[in-house]
Coordinates of C-alpha atoms in Angstrom, one line a residue:
Chain A
X372 CA 150.6 96.9 50.3
X373 CA 149.0 99.6 48.2
X374 CA 149.4 97.4 45.4
X375 CA 147.6 96.6 42.1
X376 CA 147.0 93.6 43.7
X377 CA 145.1 95.2 46.6
X378 CA 143.0 97.4 44.2
X379 CA 142.2 94.1 42.4
X380 CA 141.4 92.6 45.0
X381 CA 139.0 95.3 46.5
X382 CA 137.4 95.6 43.7
X383 CA 136.8 91.9 43.3
X384 CA 135.5 91.9 47.0
X385 CA 133.1 94.6 46.4
X386 CA 131.4 92.4 43.8
X387 CA 130.8 90.1 46.6
X388 CA 133.7 87.8 45.5
X389 CA 134.7 86.3 49.4
X390 CA 138.1 84.4 48.0
X391 CA 139.2 87.9 47.2
X392 CA 138.0 89.5 50.5
X393 CA 139.6 86.0 52.1
X394 CA 142.8 86.7 50.8
X395 CA 142.9 90.8 51.9
X396 CA 142.1 90.0 55.3
X397 CA 143.9 87.4 55.9
X398 CA 147.3 88.7 56.7
X399 CA 145.6 90.9 59.3
X400 CA 143.5 88.3 61.0
X401 CA 145.4 87.8 64.4
X402 CA 146.7 91.1 64.9
X403 CA 143.0 92.1 64.6
X404 CA 142.0 89.1 66.9
X405 CA 144.7 90.3 69.2
X406 CA 143.8 93.7 69.6
X407 CA 140.2 92.7 70.7
X408 CA 142.0 90.3 73.0
X409 CA 143.7 93.4 74.5
X410 CA 140.5 95.5 74.4
X411 CA 138.5 93.0 76.0
X412 CA 140.6 90.8 77.9
X413 CA 138.7 87.5 77.1
X414 CA 139.0 85.4 74.3
X415 CA 135.5 84.6 73.7
X416 CA 134.6 88.2 73.1
X417 CA 137.8 89.0 71.3
X418 CA 136.8 85.8 68.6
X419 CA 133.4 87.6 68.6
X420 CA 134.5 91.2 68.4
X421 CA 137.1 90.5 65.8
X422 CA 134.9 88.4 63.2
X423 CA 132.3 91.0 63.6
X424 CA 134.7 93.4 62.8
X425 CA 135.4 91.5 59.6
X426 CA 131.6 91.2 58.5
X427 CA 131.3 94.8 59.5
X428 CA 134.2 95.4 56.8
X429 CA 133.1 92.9 54.2
X430 CA 129.4 94.7 54.4
X431 CA 130.6 98.0 54.2
X432 CA 133.3 97.2 51.6
X433 CA 131.6 99.3 49.0
X434 CA 132.2 102.5 51.3
X435 CA 136.1 102.1 51.2
X436 CA 136.9 104.7 48.6
X437 CA 140.8 103.6 48.2
X438 CA 141.6 106.9 50.4
X439 CA 144.0 105.1 52.3
X440 CA 145.4 101.3 52.4
X441 CA 142.8 99.2 53.0
X442 CA 144.7 97.8 56.1
X443 CA 144.2 101.6 57.6
X444 CA 140.9 101.5 56.7
X445 CA 140.6 98.1 58.3
X446 CA 142.5 98.8 61.7
X447 CA 140.2 102.0 61.4
X448 CA 136.5 99.9 61.6
X449 CA 139.0 97.4 64.1
X450 CA 139.4 100.5 66.7
X451 CA 136.0 102.4 66.3
X452 CA 134.0 98.8 66.5
X453 CA 135.9 97.8 69.5
X454 CA 135.7 101.4 71.3
X455 CA 132.2 101.4 70.6
X456 CA 131.6 98.2 72.2
X457 CA 133.7 98.9 75.1
X458 CA 131.6 102.2 76.1
X459 CA 128.1 100.1 75.2
X460 CA 129.5 97.8 78.0
X461 CA 130.3 100.5 80.4
X462 CA 128.0 100.3 83.0
X463 CA 126.3 96.9 82.4
X464 CA 129.6 95.3 83.3
X465 CA 129.4 91.3 82.8
X466 CA 132.2 89.2 84.1
X467 CA 132.6 85.4 82.4
X468 CA 133.7 82.7 84.9
X469 CA 137.0 82.5 83.6
X470 CA 138.0 86.4 83.3
X471 CA 140.4 87.8 85.3
X472 CA 139.2 90.2 88.5
X473 CA 140.3 93.0 88.6
X474 CA 143.0 94.0 92.0
X475 CA 140.8 91.2 93.8
X476 CA 143.7 89.5 95.6
X477 CA 142.1 86.4 96.9
X478 CA 141.3 85.6 93.4
X479 CA 144.1 86.1 91.9
X480 CA 145.9 83.9 94.3
X481 CA 143.4 81.2 93.5
X482 CA 144.4 81.2 90.0
X483 CA 148.0 81.3 90.1
X484 CA 148.1 78.3 92.5
X485 CA 147.7 76.2 89.3
X486 CA 150.9 77.5 88.0
X487 CA 152.9 77.3 90.4
X488 CA 154.6 73.8 89.4
X489 CA 156.2 75.8 86.8
X490 CA 159.7 77.7 86.7
X491 CA 159.1 80.7 89.2
X492 CA 160.2 83.5 86.7
X493 CA 157.5 82.0 84.6
X494 CA 155.1 82.5 87.3
X495 CA 156.1 86.1 88.1
X496 CA 156.0 87.0 84.3
X497 CA 152.7 86.0 84.0
X498 CA 151.5 87.5 87.1
X499 CA 153.2 91.1 85.8
X500 CA 150.9 90.7 82.6
X501 CA 148.0 89.9 84.4
X502 CA 148.9 93.5 86.3
X503 CA 149.5 94.9 83.1
X504 CA 146.3 94.2 81.3
X505 CA 144.5 95.0 84.7
X506 CA 145.7 98.2 84.7
X507 CA 145.2 98.6 80.9
X508 CA 141.4 97.9 81.6
X509 CA 141.1 101.4 83.8
X510 CA 142.4 103.5 80.9
X511 CA 140.2 105.2 78.9
X512 CA 139.3 103.7 75.6
X513 CA 141.1 106.1 73.6
X514 CA 144.6 105.8 75.7
X515 CA 144.3 102.0 75.9
X516 CA 143.4 102.2 71.9
X517 CA 146.6 104.1 71.6
X518 CA 148.5 102.2 73.6
X519 CA 147.9 98.8 72.5
X520 CA 148.1 99.9 68.6
X521 CA 151.7 101.4 69.4
X522 CA 153.3 99.4 71.9
X523 CA 151.8 95.9 71.4
X524 CA 151.3 95.9 67.6
X525 CA 154.4 98.6 67.0
X526 CA 152.1 100.6 64.7
X527 CA 154.4 103.5 63.8
X528 CA 153.1 107.0 65.0
X529 CA 152.0 108.1 61.6
X530 CA 150.0 104.8 60.6
X531 CA 148.2 105.6 64.0
X532 CA 147.0 108.7 63.6
X533 CA 145.7 107.5 60.0
X534 CA 143.6 105.0 61.8
X535 CA 142.2 106.9 64.6
X536 CA 142.0 109.3 62.2
X537 CA 143.9 112.3 64.3
X538 CA 146.7 114.6 64.1
X539 CA 150.3 113.4 64.8
X540 CA 150.3 115.5 68.1
X541 CA 147.1 114.3 69.3
X542 CA 148.8 110.4 69.1
X543 CA 151.6 111.7 70.7
X544 CA 149.9 112.4 73.9
X545 CA 147.4 109.9 73.8
X546 CA 150.4 107.5 74.3
X547 CA 152.4 109.3 76.2
X548 CA 149.0 109.7 78.8
X549 CA 148.1 105.8 78.2
X550 CA 152.0 104.9 79.0
X551 CA 152.2 107.2 82.1
X552 CA 148.9 106.4 83.5
X553 CA 149.3 102.6 82.7
X554 CA 152.9 102.8 85.2
X555 CA 150.8 104.7 87.9
X556 CA 148.0 102.4 87.8
X557 CA 150.4 99.3 88.1
X558 CA 152.4 101.6 91.0
X559 CA 149.1 102.2 92.9
X560 CA 148.0 98.8 92.5
X561 CA 150.6 96.7 94.1
X562 CA 152.7 99.0 95.8
X563 CA 154.8 96.8 97.9
X564 CA 155.2 93.5 95.2
X565 CA 155.3 95.1 92.2
X566 CA 158.5 97.1 93.4
X567 CA 159.7 94.4 95.5
X568 CA 159.7 92.0 92.2
X569 CA 161.3 94.8 90.0
X570 CA 164.7 95.3 92.5
X571 CA 164.6 91.8 92.5
X572 CA 164.8 91.0 88.9
X573 CA 167.0 94.2 88.4
X574 CA 169.3 92.7 90.8
X575 CA 169.0 89.3 89.5
X576 CA 169.8 90.7 85.6
X577 CA 172.8 92.8 87.1
Chain B
X22 CA 164.6 120.7 82.1
X23 CA 162.4 120.0 84.9
X24 CA 161.1 116.9 86.3
X25 CA 157.7 117.1 85.2
X26 CA 159.1 118.1 81.7
X27 CA 161.1 115.0 81.6
X28 CA 158.4 112.7 82.8
X29 CA 156.5 113.9 79.7
X30 CA 159.8 113.6 77.9
X31 CA 160.1 110.0 78.5
X32 CA 157.8 108.3 76.3
X33 CA 158.9 110.2 73.1
X34 CA 162.3 109.4 73.8
X35 CA 162.2 106.0 74.0
X36 CA 160.6 106.1 70.6
X37 CA 163.5 108.3 69.3
X38 CA 160.9 111.3 68.8
X39 CA 162.9 113.9 70.3
X40 CA 164.3 116.7 68.6
X41 CA 168.2 116.6 68.9
X42 CA 168.2 119.6 71.4
X43 CA 165.6 118.4 73.6
X44 CA 167.2 115.2 73.6
X45 CA 170.4 116.6 75.4
X46 CA 168.1 118.2 77.1
X47 CA 166.5 114.8 78.8
X48 CA 170.1 112.8 79.3
X49 CA 171.3 115.8 80.6
X50 CA 169.0 115.4 83.2
X51 CA 168.8 111.9 83.4
X52 CA 171.9 111.9 84.6
X53 CA 171.9 115.0 87.2
X54 CA 168.3 113.7 88.9
X55 CA 168.7 110.4 90.8
X56 CA 164.6 110.2 91.2
X57 CA 164.3 110.9 87.3
X58 CA 167.1 108.7 86.8
X59 CA 165.2 105.6 88.8
X60 CA 161.9 106.9 87.7
X61 CA 163.3 106.6 84.0
X62 CA 164.7 102.9 84.7
X63 CA 161.1 102.0 85.9
X64 CA 159.2 103.2 82.9
X65 CA 161.8 101.5 80.7
X66 CA 161.1 97.8 82.7
X67 CA 157.8 98.6 82.4
X68 CA 157.6 99.3 78.6
X69 CA 159.7 96.2 78.5
X70 CA 157.4 93.9 79.9
X71 CA 154.6 95.5 77.7
X72 CA 156.6 94.7 74.5
X73 CA 156.9 91.6 75.6
X74 CA 152.9 90.7 76.2
X75 CA 152.5 87.5 73.6
X76 CA 150.7 87.9 70.7
X77 CA 147.8 85.3 71.3
X78 CA 147.5 82.6 68.8
X79 CA 143.9 82.3 67.0
X80 CA 142.1 79.7 68.3
X81 CA 141.0 76.4 66.3
X82 CA 139.2 77.2 63.0
X83 CA 138.7 80.9 63.9
X84 CA 139.1 81.3 60.1
X85 CA 136.5 78.4 59.2
X86 CA 133.9 80.0 60.9
X87 CA 134.9 83.6 59.9
X88 CA 134.0 82.5 56.4
X89 CA 130.7 80.4 57.2
X90 CA 129.6 83.6 58.7
X91 CA 130.7 85.6 55.7
X92 CA 129.1 83.4 53.4
X93 CA 125.7 83.9 55.4
X94 CA 126.2 87.5 55.1
X95 CA 126.6 87.3 51.5
X96 CA 123.1 85.4 51.2
X97 CA 121.3 87.1 53.7
X98 CA 122.6 90.2 50.9
X99 CA 121.6 88.6 48.0
X100 CA 118.3 87.7 49.4
X101 CA 117.2 91.3 50.6
X102 CA 118.3 92.2 47.0
X103 CA 116.1 89.5 45.2
X104 CA 113.3 91.0 47.5
X105 CA 114.2 94.7 46.4
X106 CA 114.1 93.3 43.1
X107 CA 111.0 91.7 42.7
X108 CA 109.3 94.7 44.5
X109 CA 110.7 96.6 41.9
X110 CA 109.4 94.1 39.3
X111 CA 105.8 94.4 41.0
X112 CA 105.8 98.2 40.7
X113 CA 107.2 98.1 37.0
X114 CA 104.1 95.4 36.0
X115 CA 102.1 98.2 37.8
X116 CA 103.2 100.7 35.6
X117 CA 102.9 98.8 32.5
X118 CA 99.5 98.2 33.3
X119 CA 98.7 101.9 34.3
X120 CA 99.9 102.8 30.2
X121 CA 97.7 99.8 29.3
X122 CA 94.6 101.2 31.0
X123 CA 95.1 104.5 29.1
X124 CA 95.4 102.9 25.8
X125 CA 92.6 100.8 25.9
X126 CA 90.8 103.9 27.4
X127 CA 91.8 105.5 23.8
X128 CA 91.0 102.3 21.6
X129 CA 87.8 101.8 23.2
X130 CA 86.7 105.4 21.5
X131 CA 87.4 104.5 18.0
X132 CA 85.7 101.0 18.1
X133 CA 82.1 100.3 17.5
X134 CA 79.5 99.4 19.8
X135 CA 78.3 95.7 20.2
X136 CA 77.5 94.1 23.4
X137 CA 81.4 92.6 23.9
X138 CA 82.6 95.9 23.5
X139 CA 79.8 97.9 25.5
X140 CA 81.1 95.0 28.4
X141 CA 84.6 96.1 28.1
X142 CA 83.8 99.7 28.3
X143 CA 81.4 99.2 31.7
X144 CA 84.5 97.5 33.2
X145 CA 87.2 99.9 31.8
X146 CA 85.2 103.1 32.7
X147 CA 85.5 102.8 36.5
X148 CA 89.3 102.0 35.8
X149 CA 89.2 105.5 34.2
X150 CA 87.2 106.6 37.1
X151 CA 89.8 105.7 39.3
X152 CA 93.0 106.9 37.3
X153 CA 91.5 110.2 37.7
X154 CA 91.1 110.2 41.1
X155 CA 94.8 108.6 41.1
X156 CA 95.9 112.1 39.4
X157 CA 93.8 114.4 41.3
X158 CA 95.4 112.8 44.3
X159 CA 99.1 113.3 42.8
X160 CA 98.4 116.7 42.2
X161 CA 97.1 117.3 45.5
X162 CA 99.3 115.7 47.3
X163 CA 101.9 115.0 45.4
X164 CA 102.3 111.2 46.3
X165 CA 102.4 112.0 50.3
X166 CA 100.0 109.2 50.8
X167 CA 102.1 105.9 49.3
X168 CA 99.5 103.6 50.9
X169 CA 96.3 105.0 48.7
X170 CA 98.9 105.5 45.7
X171 CA 99.4 101.8 45.8
X172 CA 95.9 100.5 45.8
X173 CA 94.5 102.5 43.4
X174 CA 97.5 101.7 40.9
X175 CA 96.4 98.0 41.6
X176 CA 92.5 98.6 41.2
X177 CA 93.3 100.2 37.9
X178 CA 95.4 97.3 36.7
X179 CA 93.3 95.0 37.4
X180 CA 90.2 96.4 35.7
X181 CA 92.8 96.9 32.7
X182 CA 93.5 93.4 33.0
X183 CA 90.0 92.7 32.4
X184 CA 89.5 95.5 29.9
X185 CA 92.3 94.0 28.2
X186 CA 91.4 90.4 28.0
X187 CA 88.2 90.9 26.7
X188 CA 88.6 92.7 23.8
X189 CA 91.9 94.2 22.5
X190 CA 94.1 91.7 21.1
X191 CA 97.4 93.1 20.8
X192 CA 97.1 94.4 24.1
X193 CA 96.5 90.9 25.7
X194 CA 99.5 89.4 24.2
X195 CA 101.7 92.4 25.8
X196 CA 100.1 91.9 28.7
X197 CA 100.9 88.3 28.4
X198 CA 104.4 88.8 27.5
X199 CA 104.7 90.9 30.9
X200 CA 103.0 88.3 32.8
X201 CA 105.2 85.3 30.9
X202 CA 108.3 87.2 32.3
X203 CA 107.7 86.8 36.1
X204 CA 106.6 83.7 35.7
X205 CA 110.2 82.4 34.3
X206 CA 111.8 84.8 37.5
X207 CA 109.5 83.7 39.7
X208 CA 108.5 80.3 41.5
X209 CA 104.9 80.2 41.1
X210 CA 103.6 76.7 41.2
X211 CA 99.7 76.9 39.0
X212 CA 96.9 74.5 39.6
X213 CA 93.9 73.9 37.9
X214 CA 90.7 71.8 38.4
X215 CA 88.3 71.5 36.0
X216 CA 85.1 70.1 36.0
X217 CA 83.2 69.2 32.2
X218 CA 80.3 67.6 31.1
X219 CA 80.9 65.5 27.6
X220 CA 79.1 63.5 24.9
X221 CA 81.7 60.5 24.7
X222 CA 83.6 59.8 27.9
X223 CA 86.2 58.0 25.9
X224 CA 86.6 60.2 23.1
X225 CA 87.5 63.3 25.5
X226 CA 90.2 61.2 27.3
X227 CA 92.0 60.5 24.6
X228 CA 91.6 63.6 23.1
X229 CA 92.9 65.1 26.2
X230 CA 95.7 62.6 26.0
X231 CA 96.6 63.8 22.3
X232 CA 96.4 67.7 24.0
X233 CA 98.7 66.8 26.5
X234 CA 101.4 64.6 24.2
X235 CA 101.3 67.5 22.1
X236 CA 102.2 69.8 25.1
X237 CA 105.4 67.9 26.3
X238 CA 103.3 67.2 28.9
X239 CA 102.1 63.7 30.6
X240 CA 99.4 62.3 32.3
X241 CA 100.0 61.7 36.3
X242 CA 97.3 59.7 36.6
X243 CA 93.4 58.9 35.6
X244 CA 90.8 57.0 36.4
X245 CA 87.0 55.9 35.2
X246 CA 83.8 54.2 36.2
X247 CA 80.4 53.6 35.3
X248 CA 78.0 55.5 37.3
X249 CA 74.8 55.2 35.0
X250 CA 73.9 51.8 33.4
X251 CA 70.7 50.2 31.5
X252 CA 72.0 47.0 30.3
X253 CA 69.1 46.2 28.4
X254 CA 69.5 49.3 26.3
X255 CA 73.5 48.7 26.2
X256 CA 73.7 52.2 27.8
X257 CA 77.0 52.6 30.2
X258 CA 77.9 56.1 31.1
X259 CA 80.8 56.9 32.5
X260 CA 82.4 59.5 35.0
X261 CA 85.6 59.6 36.1
X262 CA 88.9 62.2 36.5
X263 CA 92.3 62.6 34.6
X264 CA 95.5 64.9 36.4
X265 CA 97.7 65.9 33.6
X266 CA 101.3 67.7 34.2
X267 CA 101.4 70.3 31.3
X268 CA 104.7 72.9 31.0
X269 CA 103.9 76.1 32.3
X270 CA 104.4 78.5 29.2
X271 CA 101.4 76.3 27.7
X272 CA 99.0 76.9 30.6
X273 CA 96.9 79.6 28.8
X274 CA 96.5 77.5 26.1
X275 CA 95.4 74.1 27.4
X276 CA 93.3 75.8 30.0
X277 CA 91.4 76.9 26.3
X278 CA 91.8 74.0 24.9
X279 CA 90.3 71.6 27.5
X280 CA 87.2 73.9 28.5
X281 CA 86.2 73.6 24.8
X282 CA 86.2 69.8 25.1
X283 CA 82.6 69.9 26.8
X284 CA 80.4 72.0 28.8
X285 CA 82.6 73.6 31.3
X286 CA 80.4 73.2 34.5
X287 CA 83.5 74.2 37.6
X288 CA 86.5 75.4 37.4
X289 CA 89.0 76.8 40.0
X290 CA 92.4 78.2 39.6
X291 CA 95.0 78.3 42.8
X292 CA 98.8 79.5 42.2
X293 CA 101.2 79.4 45.1
X294 CA 104.3 81.5 45.2
X295 CA 106.7 79.7 46.5
X296 CA 109.9 82.0 45.3
X297 CA 110.9 83.0 49.2
X298 CA 111.1 79.4 50.3
X299 CA 112.9 78.3 47.1
X300 CA 115.4 81.0 47.7
X301 CA 116.1 80.4 51.3
X302 CA 116.5 76.5 50.7
X303 CA 119.1 77.3 48.0
X304 CA 121.1 79.2 50.1
X305 CA 121.0 76.8 52.9
X306 CA 122.2 74.1 50.7
X307 CA 125.1 76.6 49.6
X308 CA 125.8 77.2 53.4
X309 CA 125.7 73.6 54.1
X310 CA 128.1 73.1 51.2
X311 CA 130.4 75.4 52.6
X312 CA 130.3 73.7 56.0
X313 CA 130.9 70.2 54.3
X314 CA 134.0 71.4 52.3
X315 CA 135.8 73.2 55.4
X316 CA 134.8 69.8 57.7
X317 CA 136.5 67.5 55.1
X318 CA 139.3 69.7 55.3
X319 CA 139.7 69.8 58.9
X320 CA 139.2 66.2 58.9
X321 CA 142.7 65.9 56.8
X322 CA 143.9 67.5 59.4
X323 CA 142.5 65.9 62.7
X324 CA 144.3 63.3 64.2
X325 CA 142.2 61.9 67.1
X326 CA 139.9 59.5 66.7
X327 CA 137.3 61.0 68.6
X328 CA 137.8 64.1 66.3
X329 CA 137.0 62.4 63.8
X330 CA 134.2 60.4 64.8
X331 CA 132.4 63.9 65.8
X332 CA 133.3 65.2 62.3
X333 CA 131.8 62.0 60.7
X334 CA 128.9 62.6 62.8
X335 CA 128.7 66.1 61.6
X336 CA 129.5 65.2 58.0
X337 CA 126.4 62.9 57.8
X338 CA 124.3 65.5 59.5
X339 CA 124.8 67.9 56.9
X340 CA 124.7 64.9 53.8
X341 CA 121.3 63.9 55.0
X342 CA 120.5 68.0 55.3
X343 CA 121.9 68.2 51.7
X344 CA 120.3 65.7 50.0
X345 CA 116.1 66.8 52.1
X346 CA 116.5 70.0 50.9
X347 CA 117.5 69.6 47.2
X348 CA 115.1 67.1 47.3
X349 CA 112.7 69.4 47.9
X350 CA 114.1 72.1 45.6
X351 CA 113.8 69.2 42.5
X352 CA 110.3 69.1 43.5
X353 CA 109.6 72.6 43.2
X354 CA 111.3 73.0 40.1
X355 CA 109.0 70.0 38.8
X356 CA 105.7 72.1 40.2
X357 CA 106.9 75.3 38.6
X358 CA 107.9 74.4 35.5
X359 CA 105.0 72.0 34.8
X360 CA 101.4 73.4 35.9
X361 CA 98.6 70.6 37.1
X362 CA 95.3 70.3 35.6
X363 CA 93.0 68.1 37.5
X364 CA 90.2 67.7 35.2
X365 CA 86.9 65.4 36.3
X366 CA 84.6 64.0 33.0
X367 CA 80.9 62.9 32.9
X368 CA 79.2 61.7 30.2
X369 CA 75.6 63.2 30.2
X370 CA 74.2 63.9 26.8
X371 CA 72.1 60.4 27.1
X372 CA 71.3 60.6 30.1
X373 CA 69.3 63.8 29.0
X374 CA 68.0 62.7 26.4
X375 CA 67.0 59.1 28.6
X376 CA 65.0 61.2 31.0
X377 CA 63.1 63.2 28.1
X378 CA 61.8 59.8 26.8
X379 CA 60.1 59.9 30.1
X380 CA 58.9 63.2 31.2
X381 CA 56.7 64.4 33.8
X382 CA 53.6 65.5 32.8
X383 CA 53.3 67.9 35.3
X384 CA 56.6 69.5 33.6
X385 CA 55.3 69.1 30.5
X386 CA 52.1 70.9 30.4
X387 CA 53.8 73.1 32.7
X388 CA 56.8 73.8 30.0
X389 CA 54.2 73.9 27.2
X390 CA 51.5 76.2 29.1
X391 CA 54.9 78.7 29.7
X392 CA 56.0 78.3 25.6
X393 CA 52.4 78.9 24.2
X394 CA 52.4 82.1 26.7
X395 CA 55.9 82.9 25.3
X396 CA 54.7 82.4 21.7
X397 CA 51.8 84.6 22.6
X398 CA 53.8 87.3 23.9
X399 CA 56.3 87.1 21.2
X400 CA 53.4 87.0 18.9
X401 CA 52.3 90.5 20.2
X402 CA 55.5 91.6 20.8
X403 CA 56.1 91.0 16.5
X404 CA 52.9 92.6 16.2
X405 CA 53.9 95.7 18.3
X406 CA 57.3 96.4 16.4
X407 CA 55.5 96.1 13.3
X408 CA 52.8 98.5 14.2
X409 CA 56.0 100.6 15.4
X410 CA 57.8 99.9 12.2
X411 CA 54.6 101.1 10.1
X412 CA 53.4 104.4 12.3
X413 CA 55.6 106.6 10.3
X414 CA 54.7 104.8 6.5
X415 CA 50.9 105.0 7.8
X416 CA 51.0 108.3 9.1
X417 CA 52.7 109.3 5.3
X418 CA 50.2 107.3 3.7
X419 CA 47.0 109.0 5.3
X420 CA 48.5 112.3 5.0
X421 CA 49.1 111.8 1.5
X422 CA 45.8 110.6 0.8
X423 CA 44.2 113.5 2.8
X424 CA 45.4 115.6 0.5
X425 CA 44.8 113.7 -2.7
X426 CA 41.0 114.0 -1.6
X427 CA 41.0 117.6 -0.8
X428 CA 43.1 118.4 -4.2
X429 CA 40.5 115.7 -6.1
X430 CA 37.7 116.8 -4.5
X431 CA 36.7 119.3 -6.4
X432 CA 37.8 117.5 -9.9
X433 CA 35.6 114.6 -8.5
X434 CA 32.6 116.8 -8.5
X435 CA 32.5 118.1 -11.7
X436 CA 33.1 114.7 -13.3
X437 CA 30.2 113.5 -11.0
X438 CA 28.2 116.0 -12.4
X439 CA 29.3 115.9 -15.7
X440 CA 28.5 111.9 -15.3
X441 CA 25.2 113.0 -14.2
X442 CA 23.9 115.4 -16.9
X443 CA 25.2 112.8 -19.3
X444 CA 23.2 110.1 -17.7
X445 CA 20.1 112.6 -17.4
X446 CA 20.5 113.3 -21.5

């Protein structure tokens, strides 16, 4: 929305008007929160980091010159903040109590025992989602970011190249690599179970 | 198209990014290669799963919490800006002081010399010296040492203050203006304590009350008691204190008026800067008010009794806090806009008189002896002065007499001889 409205709101927010800033970010709150959630796979972190992103944007809004649309600039700060934080955490990883443990079969089963009462399909779906999320956590920061923007947030390639400030070719190759890597990881992670389930589901749907 | 190329093309294919000819090649390979076909099916399946990952809803009160954080940030930034602004102000005051210093020194050169000005020169001279040092420092180090830079400026400024206050009227006024402007922006509490000795206690008290009324201030409290009495001679001496609050703009004027009411024995001034605490408290209030608003909004939506009770509790806490902070602000406003004068008054003159009617003999002798000594000394001094004064006219007189005698001597001799001859005849 590169409208006059946006320009007016931005200039008002630059003067410290929080109400104007609120208007600017309102439409993006859920998206930014979701990006952070997919990046960190943890609701607590998602909240903290997404709010940190908005505060950062508010603090630096004077630096926004209007060369791109406000939302592009917002998502650029968001992805950069997430990537920086992910890199910072590497090596000193922390686990919160309710965080899913990667490829640890025992603990995964314990978690899913809670869901068993529900329909079988839902349980399988949930498990598949967890596996996807776990596999995503193994991707490099750049690949993860590209994948989240494209396949989870549905951004166009052109928009992604603006947000990540790189060429369209780079975006294409990053997305392509990220997807292939993800699939490889998924198959490697749970070779039999996953394939079986896929086959079962395929047969079921046919 | 090879299988590897096919794998590479899967991703752009599903996003519809392939050129027409590439697309054709891709679809051909898909039909001809069962392995790749299966892989593509799997790929599509997983992509479908990924695309169906649900969007997570924002946690409760996410937006409210964010707003609160934003308001906090804004306050922080405002505060930082204010601090910067204050620093800037101090610097500009120092600069103004420096300019005044130069002005005063220039003016001093043009003025006559009486005792008061002499004093002022003495005070201003070290200032000039410092300024010189400062100039040199700037030349040599080109402000590479900001610490020395600022302290020297400060000294210069202080000296200026002395110099200015003791004479140049217009300069004093300018300086007052500078100071006044910072009084209104900053939150400074001025307090003054004075102790004076007066002739008539009750008169002084009523004078002080009149001054207070005129200035728009008020008397906070006053107390008095008789500390010396001599009923047989109907002498009762009072002592007491009065505490008045004066609008801060009239602080200087009132202080001067009061010090003229009697003999000033003791004076003490304090100024407390509460600007920082003041701003902090103000922003806390604003923060709490924002939270209060948000909680009230949430309360409208809340349905569970439990939640309502919790919200009510928090609201009560917030309200109490706001009240406390507001009364703090109110108190500061009071203290800042009205400076406090505490004046201790002692009735004394009569006492001195009474004591002198019953003097100590020894003291009397001592003092009269000293007095006579002093008189003698003074007399001698006067003589010496008169003599010193007479040295030149006396010498001139004697010289004139000598010349007259030398010239007149032959004439006199002739006359004497003539007289002698005339007598002999």
